[in-house]
CSV table of C-alpha atoms in Angstrom, one decimal:
chain,number,residue,atom,x,y,z
R,655,UNK,CA,4.1,152.0,233.1
R,656,UNK,CA,6.3,149.0,233.7
R,657,UNK,CA,8.9,148.2,231.1
R,658,UNK,CA,9.2,144.4,230.9
R,659,UNK,CA,12.3,142.5,229.8
R,660,UNK,CA,12.2,138.7,229.5
R,661,UNK,CA,15.1,136.3,229.2
R,662,UNK,CA,14.4,133.6,226.7
R,663,UNK,CA,16.2,130.7,225.1
R,664,UNK,CA,17.8,127.3,225.5
R,665,UNK,CA,19.0,125.9,228.8
R,666,UNK,CA,22.4,126.7,230.3
R,667,UNK,CA,22.8,130.0,228.5
R,668,UNK,CA,23.1,132.1,231.6
R,669,UNK,CA,19.5,133.4,231.9
R,670,UNK,CA,19.2,132.9,235.7
R,671,UNK,CA,22.6,134.5,236.2
R,672,UNK,CA,21.8,137.4,234.0
R,673,UNK,CA,18.4,138.2,235.4
R,674,UNK,CA,19.3,139.5,238.9
R,675,UNK,CA,22.4,141.3,237.5
R,676,UNK,CA,20.3,143.0,234.9
R,677,UNK,CA,17.6,143.8,237.5
R,678,UNK,CA,20.1,145.4,239.8
R,679,UNK,CA,21.4,147.7,237.0
R,680,UNK,CA,17.8,148.7,236.0
R,681,UNK,CA,16.4,148.9,239.6
R,682,UNK,CA,13.9,146.2,238.5
R,683,UNK,CA,11.9,143.5,240.2
R,684,UNK,CA,12.8,139.9,239.1
R,685,UNK,CA,10.3,137.2,238.3
R,686,UNK,CA,12.3,134.0,238.8
R,687,UNK,CA,12.1,131.0,236.4
R,688,UNK,CA,9.0,129.2,237.7
R,689,UNK,CA,9.8,126.1,235.7
R,690,UNK,CA,13.0,125.6,237.7
R,691,UNK,CA,11.2,125.9,241.0
R,692,UNK,CA,8.5,123.4,239.8
R,693,UNK,CA,11.1,120.9,238.5
R,694,UNK,CA,13.1,121.1,241.8
R,695,UNK,CA,9.9,120.2,243.7
R,696,UNK,CA,8.3,117.7,241.3
R,697,UNK,CA,11.0,116.3,239.0
R,698,UNK,CA,11.6,116.8,235.3
R,699,UNK,CA,9.3,114.2,233.8
R,700,UNK,CA,6.9,116.8,232.5
R,701,UNK,CA,3.5,116.0,231.0
R,702,UNK,CA,0.8,118.4,229.8
R,703,UNK,CA,-0.5,118.9,233.4
R,704,UNK,CA,2.9,119.8,234.6
R,705,UNK,CA,3.5,122.3,231.8
R,706,UNK,CA,0.1,123.9,232.4
R,707,UNK,CA,1.0,124.2,236.1
R,708,UNK,CA,4.3,125.9,235.1
R,709,UNK,CA,2.3,128.2,232.8
R,710,UNK,CA,-0.1,129.1,235.6
R,711,UNK,CA,2.9,129.7,238.0
R,712,UNK,CA,4.6,132.0,235.5
R,713,UNK,CA,1.4,134.0,235.0
R,714,UNK,CA,0.6,134.3,238.7
R,715,UNK,CA,4.2,135.4,239.6
R,716,UNK,CA,4.3,138.0,236.9
R,717,UNK,CA,0.9,139.4,237.9
R,718,UNK,CA,2.0,139.6,241.5
R,719,UNK,CA,5.2,141.5,240.5
R,720,UNK,CA,3.3,143.8,238.1
R,721,UNK,CA,0.8,144.6,240.9
R,722,UNK,CA,3.7,146.4,242.7
R,723,UNK,CA,3.9,148.8,239.7
R,724,UNK,CA,7.7,148.6,239.3
R,725,UNK,CA,9.4,150.8,236.7
R,726,UNK,CA,11.2,147.7,235.4
R,727,UNK,CA,10.4,144.0,235.5
R,728,UNK,CA,12.9,141.3,234.5
R,729,UNK,CA,11.5,137.8,233.9
R,730,UNK,CA,13.7,134.8,233.9
R,731,UNK,CA,11.6,133.2,231.1
R,732,UNK,CA,7.8,133.3,230.7
R,733,UNK,CA,5.0,131.1,229.2
R,734,UNK,CA,6.6,131.3,225.8
R,735,UNK,CA,9.4,129.1,227.1
R,736,UNK,CA,6.9,126.7,228.6
R,737,UNK,CA,5.4,126.5,225.1
R,738,UNK,CA,8.9,125.7,223.7
R,739,UNK,CA,9.1,122.9,226.4
R,740,UNK,CA,5.8,121.6,225.2
R,741,UNK,CA,7.0,121.4,221.6
R,742,UNK,CA,10.2,119.7,222.7
R,743,UNK,CA,8.7,117.2,225.2
R,744,UNK,CA,5.2,116.6,223.8
R,745,UNK,CA,5.7,117.3,220.2
R,746,UNK,CA,2.8,119.8,220.2
R,747,UNK,CA,1.7,123.2,221.2
R,748,UNK,CA,-0.6,123.8,224.2
R,749,UNK,CA,-3.6,125.9,223.1
R,750,UNK,CA,-3.9,127.6,226.5
R,751,UNK,CA,-0.4,129.1,226.0
R,752,UNK,CA,-1.2,130.1,222.4
R,753,UNK,CA,-4.0,132.2,223.8
R,754,UNK,CA,-1.7,134.0,226.4
R,755,UNK,CA,-1.0,137.5,225.3
R,756,UNK,CA,0.8,139.3,228.2
R,757,UNK,CA,4.2,139.3,226.5
R,758,UNK,CA,7.2,141.4,227.5
R,759,UNK,CA,8.3,144.6,225.8
R,760,UNK,CA,11.6,143.0,224.8
R,761,UNK,CA,13.0,139.4,224.8
R,762,UNK,CA,16.7,139.0,225.4
R,763,UNK,CA,18.1,135.7,224.1
R,764,UNK,CA,21.5,134.7,225.5
R,765,UNK,CA,23.6,133.0,222.9
R,766,UNK,CA,24.8,129.4,223.4
R,767,UNK,CA,28.4,130.7,223.9
R,768,UNK,CA,28.6,129.5,227.5
R,769,UNK,CA,29.4,125.9,228.3
R,770,UNK,CA,26.6,123.5,229.2
R,771,UNK,CA,26.3,123.0,233.0
R,772,UNK,CA,24.1,120.2,234.4
R,773,UNK,CA,22.1,121.3,237.4
R,774,UNK,CA,19.6,118.5,237.9
R,775,UNK,CA,16.7,120.3,236.1
R,776,UNK,CA,18.1,120.4,232.5
R,777,UNK,CA,17.2,118.0,229.8
R,778,UNK,CA,18.7,119.1,226.5
R,779,UNK,CA,22.5,119.0,226.9
R,780,UNK,CA,23.8,117.7,223.6
R,781,UNK,CA,24.8,120.2,221.0
R,782,UNK,CA,22.1,119.0,218.7
R,783,UNK,CA,19.4,119.2,221.4
R,784,UNK,CA,20.5,122.6,222.5
R,785,UNK,CA,20.3,123.9,219.0
R,786,UNK,CA,16.9,122.4,218.4
R,787,UNK,CA,15.6,123.9,221.7
R,788,UNK,CA,17.0,127.3,220.8
R,789,UNK,CA,15.4,127.1,217.3
R,790,UNK,CA,12.0,126.3,218.9
R,791,UNK,CA,12.4,129.1,221.5
R,792,UNK,CA,13.2,131.7,218.8
R,793,UNK,CA,10.4,130.3,216.7
R,794,UNK,CA,8.0,131.2,219.4
R,795,UNK,CA,9.2,134.8,219.4
R,796,UNK,CA,9.1,135.1,215.6
R,797,UNK,CA,5.7,133.4,215.3
R,798,UNK,CA,4.3,136.2,217.5
R,799,UNK,CA,6.4,138.9,215.8
R,800,UNK,CA,7.9,139.9,219.2
R,801,UNK,CA,10.9,142.1,219.6
R,802,UNK,CA,14.1,140.2,220.6
R,803,UNK,CA,17.8,140.5,220.6
R,804,UNK,CA,20.8,138.2,221.0
R,805,UNK,CA,23.0,138.7,224.0
R,806,UNK,CA,26.6,137.4,223.8
R,807,UNK,CA,29.7,137.4,225.9
R,808,UNK,CA,30.6,136.3,229.4
R,809,UNK,CA,30.1,138.0,232.8
R,810,UNK,CA,30.2,141.8,232.6
R,811,UNK,CA,30.4,141.7,228.8
R,812,UNK,CA,27.1,139.8,228.7
R,813,UNK,CA,25.5,142.2,231.1
R,814,UNK,CA,26.7,145.2,229.1
R,815,UNK,CA,25.5,143.7,225.9
R,816,UNK,CA,22.0,143.1,227.4
R,817,UNK,CA,21.9,146.7,228.6
R,818,UNK,CA,22.9,147.8,225.1
R,819,UNK,CA,20.1,145.8,223.5
R,820,UNK,CA,17.6,147.4,225.9
R,821,UNK,CA,18.9,150.8,224.9
R,822,UNK,CA,18.9,149.9,221.2
R,823,UNK,CA,15.3,148.9,221.5
R,824,UNK,CA,14.5,152.4,222.8
R,825,UNK,CA,13.4,151.3,226.3
R,826,UNK,CA,15.8,153.5,228.1
């Protein structure tokens, strides 16, 4: 049975850096952040159609990875972050995402202890907007009663803290 870890939370918190490093340590497959791929190809002026396309992309990529029956899977976000985007950008939830129930075993939420870095796909760079986005993201986890843990630190410390959270959750 695959143990599934998902990185979740506000922009520019190191999720995309942590995902492959964590996967290497666990011997895991990585599901990249589909929203980034979509934004790079289509821009960042998302409407409901775009967000549902991102949702579908997340689901398809995760199913393809799970079909390989890996021992570990690390997702660089999932549809719950797409729902957070919907709340932030559209001011409402998307029912299709509310019905989605293929959640990870553990969500790791990197803290906002790294400096903001613009990369052309990020929208919420002010301190206030980042905090609001993080609150919405965590709210999605709590609304569903999903297990999650903060991950703090920089570089190797962040990686070790992520591994410690996985161990504390009883997944290793």
